XYZ file of N, CA and C in Angstrom:
849
model
N -49.322 108.635 -55.048
C -49.177 108.408 -56.648
C -47.583 109.587 -57.196
N -46.868 108.362 -58.081
C -46.081 109.071 -58.370
C -46.310 110.074 -59.924
N -44.934 111.097 -60.431
C -46.201 112.314 -61.098
C -46.076 112.074 -62.435
N -45.236 110.322 -62.710
C -45.229 109.992 -64.138
C -46.936 109.256 -64.300
N -48.157 108.920 -62.908
C -48.554 108.390 -63.013
C -49.324 109.138 -62.542
N -49.262 110.935 -61.892
C -50.387 111.456 -62.537
C -49.980 111.677 -63.669
N -49.064 111.846 -64.509
C -49.328 112.452 -65.692
C -50.124 112.012 -67.298
N -49.653 110.885 -66.136
C -50.556 109.333 -67.897
C -51.797 109.745 -67.279
N -52.382 109.475 -65.365
C -54.020 110.376 -65.597
C -54.515 111.236 -65.801
N -54.251 112.292 -66.380
C -54.116 113.565 -66.555
C -54.923 113.763 -67.968
N -53.431 113.059 -68.709
C -53.634 113.066 -70.239
C -54.538 111.934 -70.580
N -54.852 110.307 -69.611
C -56.310 110.183 -70.125
C -57.526 110.410 -70.452
N -57.237 111.837 -69.060
C -58.811 112.291 -68.019
C -58.709 112.713 -69.986
N -57.250 113.333 -71.045
C -58.347 115.005 -71.723
C -58.749 114.069 -72.767
N -58.083 112.515 -72.783
C -58.610 111.743 -74.516
C -56.995 112.498 -75.321
N -55.991 112.056 -74.364
C -55.044 112.007 -75.539
C -54.250 111.127 -75.581
N -53.870 110.572 -76.777
C -52.404 109.681 -76.671
C -51.352 111.011 -76.745
N -50.233 109.490 -76.188
C -48.936 110.126 -75.872
C -48.662 110.564 -77.515
N -48.675 110.460 -78.489
C -48.501 111.108 -79.798
C -48.813 112.511 -79.878
N -49.354 112.733 -79.437
C -50.500 113.545 -79.687
C -50.649 115.163 -77.929
N -50.419 114.482 -77.094
C -49.798 114.574 -76.019
C -48.472 115.267 -76.350
N -47.224 114.554 -77.035
C -45.481 114.911 -77.270
C -46.017 115.957 -78.045
N -47.219 115.732 -78.733
C -47.282 117.220 -80.876
C -47.627 118.535 -79.665
N -48.395 117.846 -78.413
C -48.787 119.621 -78.163
C -46.954 120.217 -77.473
N -46.535 119.201 -76.268
C -45.778 119.493 -75.397
C -44.010 120.008 -76.539
N -44.089 118.905 -77.885
C -43.248 119.389 -78.604
C -41.861 119.091 -77.559
N -42.407 117.416 -77.648
C -41.442 116.294 -77.304
C -41.945 115.799 -78.038
N -40.559 114.094 -77.878
C -40.987 113.163 -78.164
C -41.836 112.064 -77.895
N -42.596 111.087 -78.139
C -43.584 110.065 -77.686
C -41.872 109.226 -76.711
N -40.891 108.820 -77.396
C -40.324 108.288 -75.788
C -39.972 109.209 -74.993
N -40.718 110.658 -75.536
C -39.858 111.360 -74.019
C -41.158 111.125 -72.841
N -42.717 110.715 -72.886
C -43.318 111.267 -72.744
C -43.511 109.343 -71.788
N -43.012 108.564 -73.346
C -43.315 107.175 -72.149
C -42.297 107.574 -71.501
N -40.915 107.368 -71.035
C -39.997 108.033 -70.625
C -40.709 108.795 -68.452
N -41.452 109.452 -69.005
C -42.453 109.941 -67.781
C -42.938 109.763 -67.367
N -44.044 108.366 -68.014
C -45.020 107.401 -67.651
C -44.611 106.311 -67.076
N -43.779 106.312 -67.191
C -42.686 105.340 -66.509
C -41.792 105.315 -65.221
N -41.354 106.460 -65.595
C -41.105 107.279 -64.006
C -39.004 106.643 -64.292
N -38.787 106.720 -65.742
C -37.620 106.382 -65.952
C -36.790 107.611 -66.010
N -38.264 108.580 -66.001
C -36.875 110.130 -66.448
C -38.073 110.789 -66.104
N -37.895 112.491 -65.595
C -38.156 114.079 -64.987
C -38.683 114.734 -65.516
N -39.825 115.519 -66.414
C -39.929 116.280 -67.267
C -38.704 117.798 -66.477
N -38.836 118.974 -67.082
C -38.492 119.678 -67.473
C -38.537 120.954 -66.992
N -38.918 121.529 -66.362
C -39.946 122.675 -65.155
C -41.001 123.022 -66.028
N -39.636 123.470 -67.596
C -41.109 124.433 -67.723
C -42.056 122.917 -69.015
N -41.490 122.256 -69.315
C -42.535 121.812 -69.243
C -43.691 121.153 -68.221
N -43.264 121.337 -67.129
C -44.551 120.712 -65.742
C -45.358 121.777 -66.476
N -44.877 123.519 -66.235
C -45.333 124.502 -66.081
C -46.389 124.537 -67.497
N -45.443 124.246 -68.917
C -47.079 123.003 -70.035
C -48.069 122.453 -69.048
N -47.767 121.606 -68.646
C -49.159 120.447 -68.433
C -49.888 121.041 -67.600
N -49.008 122.406 -66.753
C -50.550 122.329 -65.745
C -50.929 123.624 -66.659
N -51.076 124.338 -67.880
C -52.027 124.473 -67.958
C -52.495 124.131 -68.896
N -52.349 123.270 -69.879
C -52.590 122.241 -70.392
C -53.957 121.189 -70.039
N -53.580 120.803 -68.242
C -54.228 120.060 -68.015
C -54.926 120.731 -66.911
N -55.240 122.357 -66.636
C -56.104 123.209 -66.220
C -56.128 122.280 -64.083
N -54.354 122.400 -64.129
C -54.067 122.487 -61.846
C -53.124 122.728 -61.937
N -52.339 122.686 -60.680
C -51.478 123.888 -60.382
C -50.320 122.822 -60.246
N -48.655 123.246 -60.594
C -47.443 123.305 -60.402
C -46.844 121.932 -59.543
N -47.861 122.038 -58.024
C -48.130 121.157 -56.786
C -48.107 120.049 -56.914
N -49.567 119.849 -58.253
C -50.849 118.552 -58.422
C -49.990 117.600 -59.117
N -48.941 118.757 -59.466
C -48.264 117.200 -60.900
C -46.708 116.464 -60.174
N -46.587 117.348 -59.123
C -45.296 117.571 -58.753
C -44.937 116.605 -57.677
N -46.078 117.142 -56.184
C -45.832 116.628 -55.386
C -47.597 115.074 -55.260
N -46.711 114.074 -54.456
C -47.164 112.920 -54.576
C -48.566 112.594 -53.365
N -49.264 112.158 -54.155
C -50.299 112.441 -53.196
C -50.606 111.552 -51.565
N -51.098 111.748 -50.725
C -51.108 111.199 -49.807
C -50.950 109.836 -50.098
N -51.025 108.529 -49.286
C -52.465 107.349 -49.311
C -52.595 107.371 -47.910
N -54.031 106.608 -48.989
C -55.349 106.240 -47.512
C -54.193 104.914 -46.483
N -53.838 105.080 -45.453
C -53.192 104.203 -44.608
C -54.060 103.213 -44.484
N -53.913 101.711 -44.430
C -54.512 100.551 -44.302
C -54.083 100.068 -43.578
N -55.899 99.234 -43.308
C -56.255 99.091 -42.394
C -55.650 97.381 -41.852
N -54.561 97.915 -40.707
C -54.011 96.404 -39.992
C -55.239 95.102 -40.166
N -55.197 93.803 -39.960
C -55.918 92.583 -40.441
C -55.573 91.917 -39.064
N -56.335 91.788 -38.198
C -56.328 91.481 -37.364
C -55.397 90.127 -37.172
N -56.581 89.251 -38.405
C -56.098 87.974 -38.638
C -55.322 87.439 -38.908
N -54.209 85.953 -38.312
C -52.925 85.424 -39.339
C -53.496 84.543 -40.211
N -53.219 84.247 -40.398
C -52.664 82.985 -41.017
C -52.060 81.723 -40.651
N -52.700 80.782 -39.168
C -51.986 80.396 -38.370
C -51.875 78.192 -39.235
N -52.317 76.962 -39.583
C -52.554 76.013 -39.600
C -53.322 75.852 -40.683
N -52.989 74.615 -41.602
C -54.408 73.720 -41.993
C -54.385 72.624 -41.275
N -55.374 72.556 -40.109
C -55.699 70.843 -40.541
C -56.352 70.254 -40.657
N -55.317 68.695 -40.822
C -56.011 67.599 -41.998
C -56.342 66.593 -40.615
N -58.263 66.575 -40.911
C -57.909 65.211 -39.849
C -58.052 64.286 -40.219
N -57.613 63.429 -39.381
C -57.373 62.086 -40.573
C -57.866 60.662 -39.138
N -57.650 59.617 -39.675
C -59.079 58.454 -39.559
C -57.075 57.389 -39.127
N -56.690 56.979 -39.882
C -55.954 56.392 -39.446
C -54.396 56.913 -38.848
N -54.054 57.596 -37.593
C -53.370 59.094 -37.032
C -52.018 57.986 -37.818
N -51.591 57.291 -36.999
C -49.828 56.967 -37.417
C -49.877 56.688 -38.143
N -50.234 55.830 -38.827
C -50.128 55.313 -40.890
C -50.271 56.665 -41.180
N -51.250 58.156 -41.357
C -50.380 58.941 -41.780
C -49.778 59.453 -41.533
N -49.397 60.043 -40.036
C -47.854 60.802 -39.927
C -46.579 59.870 -40.552
N -47.247 58.532 -40.535
C -46.148 58.032 -41.626
C -45.338 58.277 -42.907
N -47.088 58.758 -43.800
C -46.831 59.343 -45.006
C -46.694 60.224 -44.992
N -46.857 60.994 -43.993
C -46.786 62.552 -44.676
C -44.954 62.727 -44.553
N -44.280 61.797 -43.400
C -43.266 62.324 -43.231
C -42.565 61.952 -44.615
N -43.244 60.752 -44.910
C -42.045 59.869 -46.402
C -42.393 61.225 -47.379
N -43.937 61.772 -47.729
C -44.650 62.732 -48.469
C -43.576 64.002 -49.168
N -43.386 64.156 -47.072
C -42.871 65.637 -46.904
C -41.269 65.725 -46.959
N -40.646 64.004 -46.608
C -39.320 64.486 -46.670
C -38.539 64.755 -45.327
N -40.149 65.083 -43.896
C -39.069 65.960 -42.990
C -39.873 64.693 -41.589
N -39.384 64.745 -40.319
C -39.530 64.600 -38.943
C -41.390 65.894 -38.502
N -41.397 65.273 -38.054
C -42.846 65.507 -37.377
C -42.247 66.657 -37.160
N -42.453 68.487 -36.737
C -42.164 69.176 -35.904
C -42.422 69.724 -34.827
N -43.224 69.301 -34.320
C -43.827 68.807 -32.369
C -45.217 68.284 -33.234
N -44.461 67.046 -31.792
C -46.186 66.832 -31.108
C -47.059 66.954 -30.112
N -47.926 66.409 -30.076
C -48.593 67.005 -28.438
C -48.224 65.954 -27.532
N -47.862 66.747 -26.446
C -48.186 65.632 -24.441
C -48.243 64.245 -24.585
N -49.120 64.369 -25.326
C -50.377 63.294 -25.524
C -49.854 62.157 -26.115
N -49.097 62.500 -27.410
C -48.382 62.388 -28.306
C -49.515 61.236 -29.326
N -50.754 61.547 -29.379
C -52.123 61.355 -30.200
C -52.810 61.613 -30.356
N -52.355 62.863 -30.578
C -53.589 64.115 -31.124
C -53.559 64.411 -32.338
N -51.998 65.042 -32.228
C -52.545 66.023 -33.511
C -50.615 65.768 -32.975
N -50.018 66.134 -34.251
C -48.425 66.873 -35.103
C -48.817 67.677 -36.435
N -47.182 68.201 -35.658
C -48.381 69.375 -37.124
C -46.529 69.362 -37.835
N -45.946 69.397 -39.029
C -45.191 69.902 -39.239
C -44.881 71.415 -40.691
N -43.889 71.877 -40.044
C -43.466 73.718 -40.040
C -42.604 73.242 -41.385
N -43.247 73.695 -43.081
C -42.828 73.793 -44.115
C -42.928 74.998 -44.709
N -42.201 75.997 -45.218
C -42.652 76.479 -46.488
C -42.924 77.424 -45.472
N -43.283 77.987 -44.952
C -43.624 79.176 -43.783
C -44.391 78.914 -43.398
N -45.649 77.958 -44.187
C -46.601 77.097 -43.158
C -46.321 75.933 -42.084
N -47.566 76.630 -41.331
C -47.861 74.917 -40.650
C -49.224 73.606 -41.669
N -48.814 72.703 -41.940
C -49.989 71.477 -42.404
C -50.093 71.054 -40.297
N -51.413 70.668 -39.920
C -50.828 69.376 -38.746
C -52.288 68.120 -38.470
N -52.114 66.588 -38.063
C -52.451 65.542 -38.487
C -53.461 66.672 -37.758
N -54.227 65.870 -37.735
C -55.969 65.308 -36.565
C -56.131 64.109 -35.973
N -56.119 63.442 -35.441
C -55.803 62.487 -34.882
C -57.727 62.732 -34.046
N -59.001 61.595 -35.908
C -60.165 62.464 -35.459
C -60.899 60.967 -34.610
N -60.574 60.241 -33.899
C -60.113 59.798 -32.076
C -59.985 60.606 -31.277
N -59.474 61.836 -30.955
C -59.346 62.756 -30.106
C -59.021 64.175 -30.935
N -60.043 64.293 -31.304
C -60.845 65.570 -31.449
C -61.990 65.903 -30.666
N -62.273 65.734 -29.672
C -63.962 65.864 -29.400
C -63.532 67.513 -29.425
N -64.779 68.649 -29.535
C -64.367 69.195 -29.772
C -63.654 70.351 -29.239
N -62.422 69.950 -30.819
C -61.122 70.986 -31.426
C -61.826 70.645 -32.810
N -61.176 70.690 -33.534
C -61.085 71.455 -34.950
C -62.144 71.619 -35.501
N -63.017 70.041 -35.630
C -64.504 69.851 -35.965
C -65.092 68.928 -35.122
N -66.013 68.390 -35.432
C -66.809 67.323 -34.267
C -66.123 66.436 -34.663
N -66.813 65.135 -34.503
C -65.631 63.849 -35.214
C -66.040 63.208 -35.160
N -67.379 63.334 -35.929
C -68.680 62.394 -37.343
C -69.129 64.349 -38.181
N -67.950 65.299 -38.197
C -68.358 65.685 -39.063
C -67.840 65.051 -40.486
N -68.273 65.893 -41.303
C -67.773 65.002 -42.782
C -67.102 65.826 -43.210
N -66.900 67.442 -43.032
C -65.044 68.137 -42.745
C -64.140 68.137 -42.364
N -63.560 67.606 -43.295
C -62.145 67.591 -42.215
C -60.945 68.839 -42.638
N -61.044 69.417 -43.446
C -60.201 70.344 -43.821
C -60.386 71.013 -42.802
N -59.484 72.553 -41.766
C -60.038 73.278 -41.167
C -59.182 74.406 -41.855
N -59.509 75.978 -41.526
C -58.996 76.851 -41.448
C -58.415 77.495 -40.281
N -57.645 77.490 -39.170
C -56.466 77.806 -38.764
C -56.363 79.963 -38.320
N -56.893 80.191 -37.827
C -55.982 81.497 -37.482
C -55.489 82.204 -36.215
N -54.783 82.974 -35.963
C -54.808 83.326 -34.510
C -54.535 84.684 -34.312
N -54.617 85.883 -33.548
C -55.375 86.910 -33.414
C -54.482 87.036 -31.625
N -54.104 88.323 -31.429
C -53.582 89.386 -30.417
C -54.062 88.930 -29.242
N -55.592 89.610 -29.553
C -57.288 88.980 -28.365
C -57.822 88.624 -29.100
N -58.198 86.967 -28.654
C -59.457 86.769 -29.268
C -60.917 86.818 -28.562
N -60.888 87.679 -27.161
C -62.523 88.550 -27.183
C -62.630 89.134 -28.188
N -62.118 91.013 -28.219
C -61.702 90.694 -29.598
C -62.297 91.097 -30.907
N -62.309 89.363 -31.299
C -61.948 88.883 -32.339
C -63.046 88.203 -32.043
N -63.699 87.469 -30.702
C -64.472 87.314 -31.496
C -65.791 88.063 -30.738
N -65.055 89.731 -29.913
C -67.469 89.414 -30.614
C -67.159 90.996 -31.843
N -65.569 90.839 -32.337
C -66.090 91.899 -33.820
C -66.916 90.457 -35.022
N -66.466 89.464 -35.009
C -67.256 88.744 -35.827
C -67.941 88.219 -35.773
N -68.753 88.009 -33.447
C -70.115 88.035 -33.826
C -70.777 89.362 -34.380
N -70.459 90.402 -33.915
C -71.202 91.624 -34.922
C -70.834 91.367 -36.387
N -70.697 90.174 -36.428
C -71.038 91.224 -38.194
C -72.300 90.177 -38.642
N -71.954 89.025 -37.616
C -73.458 88.042 -38.286
C -73.405 87.386 -39.172
N -71.906 87.160 -39.873
C -71.900 85.869 -40.837
C -71.813 84.668 -41.353
N -72.470 83.647 -39.734
C -72.345 82.746 -39.444
C -73.009 83.091 -38.417
N -72.794 81.282 -38.392
C -72.878 79.885 -36.933
C -71.793 80.749 -36.641
N -71.132 81.264 -34.913
C -70.497 81.446 -33.775
C -70.249 80.570 -31.955
N -69.060 79.607 -32.174
C -69.164 78.695 -31.266
C -69.323 79.943 -29.788
N -69.426 79.463 -29.338
C -68.830 79.895 -27.515
C -66.884 79.662 -28.390
N -66.417 80.673 -26.574
C -65.395 79.965 -26.807
C -64.689 79.307 -26.329
N -63.616 78.444 -26.618
C -63.775 76.950 -25.286
C -62.339 77.034 -25.592
N -62.551 75.696 -24.450
C -60.101 75.581 -24.314
C -60.518 73.676 -24.580
N -59.344 74.152 -25.464
C -59.118 72.408 -26.059
C -58.081 71.928 -25.054
N -57.076 72.587 -24.516
C -56.212 71.937 -23.774
C -55.567 73.517 -23.073
N -54.710 73.521 -21.726
C -55.376 74.235 -21.164
C -53.994 75.361 -21.588
N -54.054 76.833 -21.437
C -53.347 77.400 -22.785
C -53.361 77.672 -24.243
N -54.701 76.962 -25.138
C -55.122 77.150 -25.780
C -56.705 77.200 -25.652
N -56.917 78.444 -26.488
C -58.850 78.292 -26.308
C -58.909 79.676 -27.626
N -59.896 79.167 -28.040
C -60.339 79.133 -29.868
C -62.435 79.473 -29.267
N -62.450 79.884 -30.706
C -64.237 79.309 -31.350
C -63.805 79.515 -32.126
N -65.508 78.775 -33.415
C -65.134 78.458 -34.148
C -66.642 79.095 -34.660
N -66.103 79.183 -36.179
C -67.510 80.198 -37.116
C -67.415 79.125 -38.928
N -68.764 79.855 -38.915
C -68.763 78.644 -39.598
C -69.193 79.236 -41.496
N -67.984 78.321 -42.291
C -69.038 78.955 -43.490
C -70.645 78.987 -44.300
N -70.808 79.659 -45.234
C -72.023 79.012 -46.109
C -72.238 77.549 -46.083
N -71.310 76.963 -46.643
C -70.794 75.618 -46.419
C -70.957 74.124 -45.291
N -71.151 75.656 -44.602
C -70.750 75.008 -42.993
C -69.405 73.993 -42.436
N -68.207 75.004 -43.270
C -67.090 73.918 -43.365
C -66.111 75.299 -42.239
N -64.758 74.617 -41.638
C -64.845 74.786 -40.079
C -64.203 76.516 -40.144
N -63.952 77.131 -39.463
C -63.164 77.898 -38.891
C -63.043 78.802 -38.059
N -61.780 77.342 -37.588
C -61.560 78.142 -36.491
C -59.857 79.330 -35.979
N -60.247 79.802 -34.764
C -59.381 81.682 -34.739
C -59.214 80.838 -33.109
N -57.779 81.020 -32.784
C -57.495 81.308 -31.240
C -56.457 82.521 -31.175
N -56.143 83.639 -30.034
C -55.427 83.290 -30.167
C -55.053 83.755 -28.214
N -53.958 84.788 -27.629
C -54.132 85.504 -26.720
C -55.778 85.660 -25.624
N -55.827 85.445 -24.157
C -57.171 85.259 -22.999
C -57.401 85.527 -22.238
N -57.896 86.873 -22.260
C -57.252 86.721 -19.772
C -58.305 86.309 -19.896
N -58.425 85.166 -19.259
C -59.202 84.081 -18.613
C -59.502 84.163 -17.039
N -58.785 85.859 -16.594
C -59.534 86.177 -15.171
C -60.193 86.767 -15.499
N -60.723 87.600 -16.725
C -61.976 88.702 -17.116
C -62.401 88.269 -17.360
N -62.925 86.395 -17.955
C -63.980 86.391 -18.775
C -64.292 84.862 -18.455
N -63.192 84.090 -17.037
C -64.225 82.949 -16.875
C -64.725 83.750 -15.560
N -66.065 83.029 -14.793
C -66.360 83.139 -13.284
C -65.294 82.268 -12.709
N -65.719 83.059 -11.624
C -64.555 82.530 -10.396
C -64.794 82.120 -9.449
N -66.567 81.627 -9.619
C -66.189 80.536 -8.856
C -66.805 78.955 -9.110
N -67.344 79.329 -11.018
C -66.918 77.495 -10.939
C -66.735 77.422 -12.968
N -66.613 78.043 -12.932
C -64.965 79.022 -14.062
C -66.363 78.042 -16.314
N -67.146 78.948 -15.448
C -67.713 78.809 -16.720
C -68.116 80.189 -17.339
N -67.537 79.853 -18.636
C -67.191 81.173 -19.348
C -68.236 82.561 -20.363
N -67.853 83.624 -19.582
C -69.351 84.499 -20.131
C -68.654 85.189 -20.939
N -68.788 84.542 -22.205
C -68.893 86.055 -23.714
C -70.361 86.529 -24.878
N -70.855 87.045 -23.102
C -71.897 87.203 -23.366
C -71.931 88.202 -21.860
N -72.692 89.821 -22.296
C -72.987 90.569 -20.978
C -74.859 89.982 -20.330
N -75.441 88.840 -20.854
C -75.618 88.579 -20.389
C -75.030 87.235 -18.938
N -73.766 86.561 -18.971
C -73.765 85.705 -19.416
C -73.046 86.547 -17.238
N -72.722 87.643 -17.620
C -72.480 87.978 -16.139
C -73.259 88.215 -14.897
N -72.653 87.709 -13.947
C -74.268 87.816 -13.024
C -73.395 89.772 -11.807
N -74.297 90.257 -11.410
C -74.946 91.105 -10.876
C -74.494 91.583 -9.496
N -73.766 92.772 -9.144
C -73.897 93.339 -7.671
C -75.260 93.629 -7.202
N -75.033 93.484 -6.131
C -76.026 94.245 -5.247
C -77.051 95.547 -5.601
N -75.721 96.181 -5.967
C -77.049 97.782 -7.004
C -77.385 97.711 -7.880
N -77.350 96.457 -8.514
C -77.713 95.391 -10.174
C -76.471 95.880 -11.588
N -75.445 96.492 -11.000
C -74.894 96.309 -11.687
C -73.103 94.951 -11.718
N -73.169 94.963 -13.243
C -72.951 93.448 -13.934
C -71.308 93.472 -12.887
N -71.360 92.079 -12.594
C -70.684 92.059 -11.745
C -69.572 90.633 -13.121
N -68.047 91.461 -13.123
C -67.435 90.715 -14.117
C -66.231 89.811 -12.834
N -66.635 89.813 -12.419
C -66.054 88.064 -11.325
C -66.700 86.989 -11.386
N -68.130 87.136 -11.094
C -69.193 86.162 -11.038
C -69.552 85.664 -12.384
N -69.914 84.866 -12.644
C -71.286 85.053 -13.817
C -72.945 84.836 -13.521
N -74.481 84.618 -14.254
C -75.295 84.706 -12.815
C -76.560 83.736 -12.901
N -75.495 82.820 -13.196
C -75.279 81.872 -11.611
C -75.601 81.631 -11.032
N -74.008 81.939 -10.593
C -73.406 81.879 -9.121
C -73.950 82.611 -8.889
N -73.883 84.081 -8.812
C -74.079 85.437 -9.059
C -75.327 86.096 -8.959
N -76.777 85.620 -8.369
C -77.158 86.780 -9.298
C -77.535 87.816 -9.266
N -77.904 88.277 -7.871
C -78.252 89.062 -6.670
C -77.320 90.231 -5.341
N -75.923 90.230 -6.008
C -75.155 90.507 -5.465
C -74.624 89.502 -3.791
N -75.050 88.050 -4.142
C -75.099 87.110 -3.411
C -74.250 86.487 -3.631
N -73.680 85.326 -3.288
C -73.534 83.725 -4.586
C -75.383 83.034 -4.074
N -75.160 82.259 -5.013
C -76.552 81.099 -4.938
C -76.648 80.428 -4.126
N -75.196 80.002 -3.555
C -75.982 78.592 -2.817
C -74.373 78.275 -2.652
N -74.787 78.338 -1.394
C -73.632 78.290 -0.199
C -72.946 76.647 -0.609
N -71.309 76.296 -0.263
C -71.137 75.189 -0.849
C -70.013 75.272 -1.207
N -69.720 74.097 -1.326
C -67.908 74.046 -0.105
C -67.339 73.243 -2.445
N -66.081 73.064 -2.686
C -64.852 73.544 -3.470
C -65.508 71.419 -4.118
N -65.728 70.778 -3.377
C -66.475 70.273 -3.365
C -67.579 69.904 -3.973
N -68.873 70.393 -3.419
C -70.004 69.811 -4.847
C -69.426 70.891 -5.206
N -69.777 71.980 -5.617
C -68.977 73.440 -7.015
C -68.713 72.041 -7.561
N -67.901 71.723 -7.988
C -66.940 70.363 -8.816
C -67.918 68.917 -8.698
N -69.515 69.031 -7.979
C -69.231 67.788 -8.473
C -71.530 68.541 -8.924
N -70.953 69.596 -9.491
C -72.611 69.832 -9.204
C -72.109 70.624 -10.950
N -70.564 70.888 -11.918
C -70.067 71.206 -12.882
C -70.241 70.149 -13.946
N -69.068 68.635 -13.346
C -68.489 67.465 -14.054
C -70.839 66.871 -14.827
N -71.462 67.482 -14.864
C -73.059 67.256 -15.738
C -72.243 68.559 -16.925
N -72.019 69.433 -17.342
C -71.714 69.980 -18.012
C -70.561 70.355 -19.072
N -70.427 69.763 -18.545
C -68.023 69.411 -18.642
C -68.866 68.415 -19.915
N -69.775 67.063 -19.048
C -69.596 66.032 -19.760
C -70.405 66.386 -21.509
N -71.432 66.962 -20.677
C -72.641 67.461 -22.081
C -71.499 68.369 -23.260
N -70.904 68.890 -23.194
C -69.928 70.153 -23.450
C -68.736 69.389 -24.346
N -68.954 68.584 -23.960
C -67.593 67.127 -24.897
C -65.897 67.660 -24.395
N -65.651 68.169 -23.020
C -64.915 69.145 -22.534
C -64.446 67.494 -22.532
N -65.233 67.029 -21.999
C -64.541 65.472 -21.267
C -64.863 64.397 -21.431
N -64.703 62.919 -21.519
C -65.060 61.433 -21.910
C -66.368 60.915 -20.505
N -65.172 61.483 -19.964
C -65.785 60.384 -18.138
C -65.567 61.932 -16.899
N -66.906 60.970 -16.346
C -66.858 62.085 -14.723
C -65.841 61.440 -13.973
N -64.444 60.770 -14.019
C -63.920 60.583 -13.553
C -62.555 62.192 -15.092
N -61.792 62.578 -15.704
C -61.762 63.308 -16.641
C -62.552 63.965 -15.242
N -63.461 64.234 -15.822
C -63.898 65.569 -15.145
C -63.478 66.411 -13.556
N -63.724 65.386 -13.185
C -63.434 65.878 -11.591
C -61.938 65.575 -11.714
N -61.947 65.398 -12.682
C -59.841 65.022 -12.056
C -59.311 66.832 -12.797
N -59.612 66.985 -13.886
C -59.735 68.895 -14.327
C -61.061 69.624 -13.519
N -61.663 69.471 -12.891
C -61.625 70.400 -12.386
C -61.283 70.464 -10.566
N -60.544 69.473 -10.505
C -59.917 69.714 -8.928
C -58.631 70.729 -8.345
N -58.755 70.388 -9.734
C -56.866 70.998 -10.386
C -57.258 72.163 -10.190
N -58.357 72.642 -11.147
C -59.071 74.311 -12.013
C -59.558 74.921 -10.578
N -60.267 75.252 -10.124
C -60.941 75.159 -9.536
C -60.961 76.203 -8.739
N -59.891 75.443 -7.586
C -58.630 75.760 -6.147
C -58.707 76.415 -7.147
N -57.764 77.411 -8.192
C -57.269 78.260 -8.756
C -58.478 79.400 -8.889
N -59.415 79.877 -9.605
C -60.576 81.038 -8.514
C -60.400 81.839 -7.735
N -60.658 82.669 -7.647
C -60.342 83.951 -6.753
C -62.030 83.408 -5.229
N -63.162 82.644 -5.996
C -63.573 82.390 -5.112
C -63.255 81.252 -3.842
N -62.470 80.052 -4.791
C -61.924 79.410 -3.941
C -60.464 79.444 -3.164
N -59.489 80.656 -3.669
C -58.796 80.389 -2.974
C -58.582 81.653 -1.435
N -59.795 82.371 -1.616
C -59.736 82.790 -0.125
C -60.109 82.398 0.862
């Protein structure tokens, strides 16, 4: 708080107008106005007279009060998702409307495109290719807020603890992009993405995401296993003595159920690529 702001607050607390205050200090109303606006600083004798009038120390008038540190918000606005039905027609429309070509297009070419302008991002999402990402295909909500954070797991725990709406588990749209959804009171989608340490948060046997304490397996001494899930490692050893190929086949139904892929062949291809990277199968 500046000297002028302090003078103004103390004057108002005394129920004095600028004219009344100026008369008590034997100065003009314009002088008081300049002090309060920060355009001038009162002389030392006037500071002393004010301290006597207000019953405060001169330090109260002269020293700036420390401001409370602001708490940094972990959320950063990422982009706006607009889910469209006729994808290529919409892309052409927005290229003409915005007067620019798409700034970025996903690797497959037909899932989404992004336009960057005015330091913001508008993403068009192809409704035919958004299974499990941004919003469900048949959802009536076609406008999605997107935020990013440095640490996705920390933010997931913070949002879950708030208990302000339904929260999904952390999902993977494609390698390197993980997110979870929060639904507002009108069931609109808020998508939050960010940095995510897969090594610490997925089972190193089946790849299951472990987002809650009860998801973790147990070591022989009863402590939580931070490496394996409760299904693969329930009591200090693996629940089944199986091969990598057998694990792949047992995981396929769960991937289809979670709409992470459309066909068994697609699920099998993904699992055969990702599971060998996990600790159990690298040994």
